[in-house]
Structure formats: structure tokens, C-alpha cells
PDB file of C-alpha atoms in Angstrom:
ATOM      1  CA  GLY A  81       8.031   5.415 -19.164  1.00 55.00           C
ATOM      2  CA  GLU A  82       8.202   4.861 -15.559  1.00 65.00           C
ATOM      3  CA  ASP A  83       5.414   3.472 -13.805  1.00 85.00           C
ATOM      4  CA  VAL A  84       4.899   1.056 -10.927  1.00 91.00           C
ATOM      5  CA  GLU A  85       1.346  -0.649  -9.773  1.00 93.00           C
ATOM      6  CA  GLN A  86       0.393  -1.799  -7.084  1.00 94.00           C
ATOM      7  CA  SER A  87      -3.089  -3.328  -5.482  1.00 89.00           C
ATOM      8  CA  LEU A  88      -4.487  -0.844  -2.817  1.00 91.00           C
ATOM      9  CA  PHE A  89      -5.291  -3.156  -0.079  1.00 95.00           C
ATOM     10  CA  LEU A  90      -4.661  -6.492   1.170  1.00 97.00           C
ATOM     11  CA  SER A  91      -6.349  -8.310   4.363  1.00 97.00           C
ATOM     12  CA  VAL A  92      -4.602 -11.155   5.797  1.00 97.00           C
ATOM     13  CA  ARG A  93      -5.078 -13.632   9.046  1.00 97.00           C
ATOM     14  CA  GLU A  94      -2.539 -13.721  11.653  1.00 96.00           C
ATOM     15  CA  GLY A  95      -0.489 -16.182  10.981  1.00 97.00           C
ATOM     16  CA  ASP A  96      -0.808 -16.530   7.759  1.00 97.00           C
ATOM     17  CA  SER A  97       1.626 -15.406   4.759  1.00 97.00           C
ATOM     18  CA  SER A  98       0.929 -12.184   2.762  1.00 97.00           C
ATOM     19  CA  VAL A  99       1.948 -11.804  -0.306  1.00 97.00           C
ATOM     20  CA  ILE A 100       2.171  -8.150  -1.967  1.00 97.00           C
ATOM     21  CA  ASN A 101       2.433  -7.728  -5.429  1.00 97.00           C
ATOM     22  CA  CYS A 102       3.665  -5.046  -7.955  1.00 96.00           C
ATOM     23  CA  THR A 103       4.148  -4.503 -11.432  1.00 95.00           C
ATOM     24  CA  TYR A 104       6.811  -2.106 -13.301  1.00 90.00           C
ATOM     25  CA  THR A 105       7.541  -0.505 -16.680  1.00 85.00           C
ATOM     26  CA  ASP A 106      10.976   0.404 -16.784  1.00 80.00           C
ATOM     27  CA  SER A 107      12.982  -2.557 -18.266  1.00 76.00           C
ATOM     28  CA  SER A 108      16.313  -0.936 -17.443  1.00 78.00           C
ATOM     29  CA  SER A 109      15.535  -0.796 -13.452  1.00 76.00           C
ATOM     30  CA  THR A 110      18.720  -1.975 -11.548  1.00 81.00           C
ATOM     31  CA  TYR A 111      17.239  -2.342  -8.728  1.00 88.00           C
ATOM     32  CA  LEU A 112      13.579  -2.827  -7.086  1.00 92.00           C
ATOM     33  CA  TYR A 113      12.699  -1.861  -3.711  1.00 94.00           C
ATOM     34  CA  TRP A 114      10.211  -2.532  -0.987  1.00 96.00           C
ATOM     35  CA  TYR A 115       9.675   0.101   1.918  1.00 96.00           C
ATOM     36  CA  LYS A 116       7.327  -0.002   4.301  1.00 96.00           C
ATOM     37  CA  GLN A 117       5.437   2.854   6.079  1.00 94.00           C
ATOM     38  CA  GLU A 118       3.617   2.749   9.286  1.00 91.00           C
ATOM     39  CA  PRO A 119       0.994   5.430  10.843  1.00 85.00           C
ATOM     40  CA  GLY A 120       2.106   9.036  11.205  1.00 79.00           C
ATOM     41  CA  ALA A 121       5.681   7.450  10.473  1.00 81.00           C
ATOM     42  CA  GLY A 122       8.059   8.305   7.305  1.00 83.00           C
ATOM     43  CA  LEU A 123       9.276   5.353   5.053  1.00 92.00           C
ATOM     44  CA  GLN A 124      11.637   2.749   6.077  1.00 93.00           C
ATOM     45  CA  LEU A 125      13.491   0.449   3.901  1.00 93.00           C
ATOM     46  CA  LEU A 126      12.314  -3.246   4.337  1.00 95.00           C
ATOM     47  CA  THR A 127      14.534  -5.173   1.138  1.00 94.00           C
ATOM     48  CA  TYR A 128      15.571  -4.832  -2.107  1.00 93.00           C
ATOM     49  CA  ILE A 129      16.807  -6.868  -5.284  1.00 93.00           C
ATOM     50  CA  PHE A 130      19.196  -6.878  -7.698  1.00 89.00           C
ATOM     51  CA  SER A 131      17.491  -6.656 -11.366  1.00 85.00           C
ATOM     52  CA  ASN A 132      19.963 -10.098 -12.248  1.00 86.00           C
ATOM     53  CA  MET A 133      18.319 -12.136  -9.261  1.00 89.00           C
ATOM     54  CA  ASP A 134      15.314 -13.990  -9.136  1.00 92.00           C
ATOM     55  CA  MET A 135      14.684 -14.255  -5.676  1.00 95.00           C
ATOM     56  CA  LYS A 136      15.897 -12.952  -2.244  1.00 95.00           C
ATOM     57  CA  GLN A 137      15.185 -13.933   1.420  1.00 95.00           C
ATOM     58  CA  ASP A 138      15.939 -12.256   4.326  1.00 92.00           C
ATOM     59  CA  GLN A 139      14.190 -13.414   7.730  1.00 95.00           C
ATOM     60  CA  ARG A 140      10.421 -13.901   7.107  1.00 96.00           C
ATOM     61  CA  LEU A 141      10.625 -11.653   3.803  1.00 97.00           C
ATOM     62  CA  THR A 142      11.019 -13.314   0.356  1.00 97.00           C
ATOM     63  CA  VAL A 143      11.191 -11.188  -2.479  1.00 97.00           C
ATOM     64  CA  LEU A 144      10.656 -13.038  -5.894  1.00 97.00           C
ATOM     65  CA  LEU A 145      11.700 -11.128  -9.624  1.00 95.00           C
ATOM     66  CA  ASN A 146      10.259 -12.205 -12.555  1.00 94.00           C
ATOM     67  CA  LYS A 147      12.144  -9.799 -15.206  1.00 90.00           C
ATOM     68  CA  LYS A 148      10.440 -10.855 -18.047  1.00 91.00           C
ATOM     69  CA  ASP A 149       6.753 -10.061 -16.616  1.00 92.00           C
ATOM     70  CA  LYS A 150       8.120  -6.971 -14.949  1.00 91.00           C
ATOM     71  CA  HIS A 151       6.779  -8.319 -11.498  1.00 95.00           C
ATOM     72  CA  LEU A 152       8.033  -8.066  -8.012  1.00 95.00           C
ATOM     73  CA  SER A 153       6.498  -9.737  -5.041  1.00 97.00           C
ATOM     74  CA  LEU A 154       7.123  -9.627  -1.048  1.00 98.00           C
ATOM     75  CA  ARG A 155       6.106 -12.501   0.896  1.00 98.00           C
ATOM     76  CA  ILE A 156       5.703 -12.400   4.623  1.00 97.00           C
ATOM     77  CA  ALA A 157       5.709 -15.146   6.366  1.00 97.00           C
ATOM     78  CA  ASP A 158       4.134 -15.746   9.400  1.00 97.00           C
ATOM     79  CA  THR A 159       1.713 -12.349   9.582  1.00 97.00           C
ATOM     80  CA  GLN A 160       1.998 -10.642  12.753  1.00 96.00           C
ATOM     81  CA  THR A 161      -0.431  -7.435  13.904  1.00 94.00           C
ATOM     82  CA  GLY A 162       2.929  -5.299  14.056  1.00 93.00           C
ATOM     83  CA  ASP A 163       3.036  -6.054  10.035  1.00 96.00           C
ATOM     84  CA  SER A 164      -0.014  -3.870   9.874  1.00 96.00           C
ATOM     85  CA  ALA A 165       1.233  -0.947   7.454  1.00 96.00           C
ATOM     86  CA  ILE A 166       1.765   0.504   3.668  1.00 96.00           C
ATOM     87  CA  TYR A 167       4.020  -1.715   1.707  1.00 97.00           C
ATOM     88  CA  PHE A 168       5.309   0.527  -1.532  1.00 96.00           C
ATOM     89  CA  CYS A 169       7.139  -1.159  -4.346  1.00 95.00           C
ATOM     90  CA  ALA A 170       9.696   1.125  -6.093  1.00 93.00           C
ATOM     91  CA  GLU A 171      12.065   0.866  -8.629  1.00 90.00           C
ATOM     92  CA  SER A 172      15.266   2.750  -9.656  1.00 85.00           C
ATOM     93  CA  THR A 173      15.892   4.814 -12.813  1.00 74.00           C
ATOM     94  CA  GLY A 174      17.132   7.600 -14.505  1.00 60.00           C
ATOM     95  CA  SER A 175      20.790   8.070 -15.794  1.00 58.00           C
ATOM     96  CA  SER A 176      22.406   7.184 -12.706  1.00 58.00           C
ATOM     97  CA  ALA A 177      19.829   4.899 -11.248  1.00 65.00           C
ATOM     98  CA  SER A 178      19.188   6.988  -8.014  1.00 75.00           C
ATOM     99  CA  LYS A 179      15.472   8.192  -9.174  1.00 82.00           C
ATOM    100  CA  ILE A 180      13.311   6.194  -7.263  1.00 86.00           C
ATOM    101  CA  ILE A 181       9.866   5.953  -8.410  1.00 88.00           C
ATOM    102  CA  PHE A 182       7.176   4.374  -5.967  1.00 91.00           C
ATOM    103  CA  GLY A 183       3.850   2.772  -6.846  1.00 93.00           C
ATOM    104  CA  SER A 184       0.904   3.987  -5.005  1.00 93.00           C
ATOM    105  CA  GLY A 185       1.329   1.344  -1.851  1.00 95.00           C
ATOM    106  CA  THR A 186      -0.799  -1.574  -0.373  1.00 96.00           C
ATOM    107  CA  ARG A 187      -2.236  -1.082   2.813  1.00 96.00           C
ATOM    108  CA  LEU A 188      -1.828  -4.354   4.641  1.00 97.00           C
ATOM    109  CA  SER A 189      -4.772  -5.267   7.157  1.00 96.00           C
ATOM    110  CA  ILE A 190      -4.275  -8.262  10.041  1.00 96.00           C
ATOM    111  CA  ARG A 191      -7.626 -10.151  10.775  1.00 93.00           C
ATOM    112  CA  PRO A 192      -7.045 -11.602  14.699  1.00 88.00           C
TER     113      PRO A 192
ATOM    114  CA  LYS B 100      24.408   7.380  14.034  1.00 61.00           C
ATOM    115  CA  ALA B 101      21.447  10.311  13.878  1.00 74.00           C
ATOM    116  CA  GLY B 102      19.206   9.585  11.512  1.00 92.00           C
ATOM    117  CA  VAL B 103      17.530  12.143   8.827  1.00 95.00           C
ATOM    118  CA  THR B 104      15.934  15.309  10.272  1.00 96.00           C
ATOM    119  CA  GLN B 105      13.670  17.722   8.496  1.00 97.00           C
ATOM    120  CA  THR B 106      12.893  20.872   9.819  1.00 97.00           C
ATOM    121  CA  PRO B 107       9.991  22.461  10.444  1.00 97.00           C
ATOM    122  CA  ARG B 108       7.587  19.502  10.691  1.00 96.00           C
ATOM    123  CA  TYR B 109       4.641  21.659  10.340  1.00 97.00           C
ATOM    124  CA  LEU B 110       3.960  24.192   8.358  1.00 96.00           C
ATOM    125  CA  ILE B 111       1.277  26.450   7.205  1.00 98.00           C
ATOM    126  CA  LYS B 112       1.106  29.089   4.279  1.00 98.00           C
ATOM    127  CA  THR B 113      -0.979  31.180   2.279  1.00 98.00           C
ATOM    128  CA  ARG B 114      -1.369  31.017  -1.406  1.00 98.00           C
ATOM    129  CA  GLY B 115       1.094  33.083  -3.129  1.00 98.00           C
ATOM    130  CA  GLN B 116       3.989  32.701  -0.640  1.00 98.00           C
ATOM    131  CA  GLN B 117       6.698  30.318  -0.809  1.00 98.00           C
ATOM    132  CA  VAL B 118       8.408  28.562   1.475  1.00 98.00           C
ATOM    133  CA  THR B 119      11.672  26.750   2.377  1.00 98.00           C
ATOM    134  CA  LEU B 120      12.233  23.331   3.812  1.00 98.00           C
ATOM    135  CA  SER B 121      15.550  21.893   5.183  1.00 98.00           C
ATOM    136  CA  CYS B 122      16.724  18.215   5.495  1.00 98.00           C
ATOM    137  CA  SER B 123      20.317  17.039   7.364  1.00 98.00           C
ATOM    138  CA  PRO B 124      20.929  13.855   6.162  1.00 97.00           C
ATOM    139  CA  ILE B 125      22.819  11.058   7.611  1.00 95.00           C
ATOM    140  CA  SER B 126      26.571  11.832   8.651  1.00 95.00           C
ATOM    141  CA  GLY B 127      28.738  10.882   5.584  1.00 93.00           C
ATOM    142  CA  HIS B 128      25.526  10.500   3.128  1.00 94.00           C
ATOM    143  CA  ARG B 129      25.976  12.506  -0.259  1.00 94.00           C
ATOM    144  CA  SER B 130      22.981  11.765  -1.788  1.00 93.00           C
ATOM    145  CA  VAL B 131      19.752  13.425  -0.611  1.00 96.00           C
ATOM    146  CA  SER B 132      16.479  13.124  -2.707  1.00 95.00           C
ATOM    147  CA  TRP B 133      13.092  14.963  -2.016  1.00 96.00           C
ATOM    148  CA  TYR B 134       9.481  13.442  -2.212  1.00 95.00           C
ATOM    149  CA  GLN B 135       5.681  14.478  -2.503  1.00 96.00           C
ATOM    150  CA  GLN B 136       3.042  12.234  -0.451  1.00 93.00           C
ATOM    151  CA  THR B 137      -0.397  13.604  -1.184  1.00 93.00           C
ATOM    152  CA  PRO B 138      -3.283  10.796  -0.947  1.00 87.00           C
ATOM    153  CA  GLY B 139      -4.503  11.293  -4.465  1.00 85.00           C
ATOM    154  CA  GLN B 140      -1.122  11.069  -6.401  1.00 86.00           C
ATOM    155  CA  GLY B 141       0.925   8.942  -3.330  1.00 88.00           C
ATOM    156  CA  LEU B 142       4.800   9.178  -3.431  1.00 91.00           C
ATOM    157  CA  GLN B 143       6.213  11.098  -6.422  1.00 92.00           C
ATOM    158  CA  PHE B 144       9.981  12.163  -6.988  1.00 92.00           C
ATOM    159  CA  LEU B 145      10.709  15.714  -7.200  1.00 95.00           C
ATOM    160  CA  PHE B 146      14.726  15.860  -7.410  1.00 93.00           C
ATOM    161  CA  GLU B 147      17.847  14.489  -6.066  1.00 93.00           C
ATOM    162  CA  TYR B 148      21.334  16.140  -5.149  1.00 95.00           C
ATOM    163  CA  PHE B 149      24.493  14.604  -4.991  1.00 93.00           C
ATOM    164  CA  SER B 150      27.684  16.483  -3.702  1.00 93.00           C
ATOM    165  CA  GLU B 151      26.062  19.579  -4.435  1.00 95.00           C
ATOM    166  CA  THR B 152      24.585  18.849  -7.829  1.00 95.00           C
ATOM    167  CA  GLN B 153      21.120  18.153  -9.127  1.00 94.00           C
ATOM    168  CA  ARG B 154      21.283  14.481 -10.089  1.00 90.00           C
ATOM    169  CA  ASN B 155      17.936  13.977 -11.541  1.00 88.00           C
ATOM    170  CA  LYS B 156      14.816  15.221 -11.507  1.00 89.00           C
ATOM    171  CA  GLY B 157      10.827  14.566 -11.418  1.00 90.00           C
ATOM    172  CA  ASN B 158       7.868  16.267 -13.215  1.00 91.00           C
ATOM    173  CA  PHE B 159       7.197  19.020 -11.066  1.00 95.00           C
ATOM    174  CA  PRO B 160       7.276  22.750 -12.550  1.00 96.00           C
ATOM    175  CA  GLY B 161       9.788  25.059 -12.007  1.00 96.00           C
ATOM    176  CA  ARG B 162       8.055  26.680  -8.812  1.00 97.00           C
ATOM    177  CA  PHE B 163      10.087  23.474  -7.274  1.00 98.00           C
ATOM    178  CA  SER B 164      13.855  24.132  -6.723  1.00 97.00           C
ATOM    179  CA  GLY B 165      16.315  22.360  -4.330  1.00 97.00           C
ATOM    180  CA  ARG B 166      20.254  23.130  -3.382  1.00 97.00           C
ATOM    181  CA  GLN B 167      22.464  21.005  -1.493  1.00 98.00           C
ATOM    182  CA  PHE B 168      25.241  22.673   0.642  1.00 97.00           C
ATOM    183  CA  SER B 169      29.014  21.226   0.958  1.00 96.00           C
ATOM    184  CA  ASN B 170      28.085  19.310   4.486  1.00 95.00           C
ATOM    185  CA  SER B 171      25.323  18.052   2.183  1.00 96.00           C
ATOM    186  CA  ARG B 172      22.276  19.288   4.135  1.00 97.00           C
ATOM    187  CA  SER B 173      19.710  20.529   1.239  1.00 98.00           C
ATOM    188  CA  GLU B 174      16.849  22.680   1.194  1.00 98.00           C
ATOM    189  CA  MET B 175      13.941  22.565  -1.098  1.00 98.00           C
ATOM    190  CA  ASN B 176      12.241  26.264  -2.328  1.00 98.00           C
ATOM    191  CA  VAL B 177       8.333  26.350  -3.320  1.00 98.00           C
ATOM    192  CA  SER B 178       7.446  29.590  -4.715  1.00 96.00           C
ATOM    193  CA  THR B 179       4.159  31.083  -5.681  1.00 97.00           C
ATOM    194  CA  LEU B 180       2.038  28.467  -3.294  1.00 98.00           C
ATOM    195  CA  GLU B 181      -0.914  26.538  -4.462  1.00 97.00           C
ATOM    196  CA  LEU B 182      -3.608  25.075  -2.722  1.00 97.00           C
ATOM    197  CA  GLY B 183      -2.462  21.873  -4.588  1.00 96.00           C
ATOM    198  CA  ASP B 184       0.995  21.840  -3.028  1.00 97.00           C
ATOM    199  CA  SER B 185      -0.234  20.892   0.348  1.00 97.00           C
ATOM    200  CA  ALA B 186       1.615  17.371   0.692  1.00 97.00           C
ATOM    201  CA  LEU B 187       3.696  15.629   3.318  1.00 95.00           C
ATOM    202  CA  TYR B 188       7.255  16.172   1.900  1.00 97.00           C
ATOM    203  CA  LEU B 189      10.019  13.671   2.683  1.00 95.00           C
ATOM    204  CA  CYS B 190      13.477  13.478   1.815  1.00 95.00           C
ATOM    205  CA  ALA B 191      15.623  10.825   2.138  1.00 94.00           C
ATOM    206  CA  SER B 192      19.778  10.050   2.384  1.00 94.00           C
ATOM    207  CA  SER B 193      21.588   7.714   0.870  1.00 91.00           C
ATOM    208  CA  SER B 194      25.424   6.701   0.236  1.00 86.00           C
ATOM    209  CA  GLY B 195      24.883   7.836  -3.338  1.00 80.00           C
ATOM    210  CA  THR B 196      25.850   4.960  -4.784  1.00 79.00           C
ATOM    211  CA  ASP B 197      24.155   1.581  -5.588  1.00 74.00           C
ATOM    212  CA  PRO B 198      21.847   0.152  -4.460  1.00 77.00           C
ATOM    213  CA  TYR B 199      20.434   3.517  -3.165  1.00 79.00           C
ATOM    214  CA  GLU B 200      19.235   2.556   0.258  1.00 87.00           C
ATOM    215  CA  GLN B 201      17.489   5.528   1.286  1.00 90.00           C
ATOM    216  CA  TYR B 202      16.618   6.577   4.657  1.00 92.00           C
ATOM    217  CA  PHE B 203      13.814   8.700   5.473  1.00 93.00           C
ATOM    218  CA  GLY B 204      13.257  11.427   7.406  1.00 94.00           C
ATOM    219  CA  PRO B 205       9.938  11.963   9.396  1.00 92.00           C
ATOM    220  CA  GLY B 206       8.456  14.281   6.745  1.00 94.00           C
ATOM    221  CA  THR B 207       7.378  18.235   6.777  1.00 96.00           C
ATOM    222  CA  ARG B 208       3.891  18.383   6.502  1.00 96.00           C
ATOM    223  CA  LEU B 209       3.203  21.847   4.309  1.00 98.00           C
ATOM    224  CA  THR B 210      -0.916  22.880   4.763  1.00 98.00           C
ATOM    225  CA  VAL B 211      -0.967  25.636   1.859  1.00 98.00           C
ATOM    226  CA  THR B 212      -4.835  27.719   2.748  1.00 97.00           C
TER     227      THR B 212
END
């Protein structure tokens, strides 16, 4: 079946690194995504990783994929107050990989 | 390039009524996906349309339906509204090909009383 799980909350001190974790169940997923949702706003695509990759880095963001354990993580370096948001992990599935299943989201809060 | 637009932004309906929501994708995008977001269930996939054809669907009852027009604009219809249909309905636009980078609209907030 299709299921994506994330922890609900994460609190990090400003300037530290944040690591948001996600597990998924569909081994046929072709792409895995990270989205950000700020209060009152729609979702914004942050980054994605193809399932045959182990790691992808994009400025302050690092995505790690462990396909054997079906585990995905997003690391945000030097976390800033503007990073406060809900972060969603998502996997592509379905006959044409265009069916995107989202996790429940992790609310990241930043401590001064 | 203009972003994804959704109309209306807010809607209040009563149980038993029906509602139609509209989504205009980014110019050139042929795929529109619809999602329901609620505090209890999170973000749930409703369906995806590509070139006027439904290509994928989630696990929602037949009261939820959609269509896509030749200009890629999409509408979603919910008939016989229930209180549990109160949610933020989001549409997402993409080219429709890998890697399915989706661009979301601001959503339509539907309240059923």
C-alpha cells in the first residue's frame, strides 16, 4: 500500500541544523519530494530526489535517501527563523507516477 | 509567468448542496492534480487530470468528480455535501512529465454547515 509517515513536531535552535525524517512504503516510487507550507500559504516544492540517488544537495538543503530502509531525510543547515513552517515528505506512485502521496507533515519551530 | 489560480478562495455551503471549484494552471502545464487538506487527515490526493483525461485517482467517493478543459483549466465538483467535506482544497499544476514538479495554488477554503 501507499503510506508516508513523518514525526509531527521538531524544535531546533536558530543556527543549528534541522533534520526531518520520513518513511514510505511504496518500493516502486520513482521520485520523493519535500514541500514547505508556511501559515496561510500553499505548498512550495523545495527539492526532490530520484529513487536511484542516495543524496542530493541544494544550497542549505541536503536530502538523503536510504532505499533499502525506505527512509528519506531533509537536512536544513544553519536553520533560520524563516524556516519555520510545516514540511511535507511525498512520494510519487501510481501507473504514471503522477499520483503523489503526502506525509502528515512535520511542524518545524525555531528557538532563539 | 503567472502562478496557479484557484477560485473562489472561500466558500460556505450547506449540507446536501453541491459545489464547483476552479483551477487555472501555469501556462503550458498540462497536468492538474487536486488535493483535500484537513487537520485530521492531512493532504489527500483526489485525482489528476492530464490533457483532459483523468490519469490517476485517490480513494474518495464518487461524489467527488472533476474534469479538465482543452485549455488545461480544471474544475472539481462535490455533490451532496457533507459536514466532513469542510477542508482546504488545493490544486497543483505540473508539466505532467517526470519529475512531476508540482506548483500549488493558494487553495479554496470550503466550509459546509
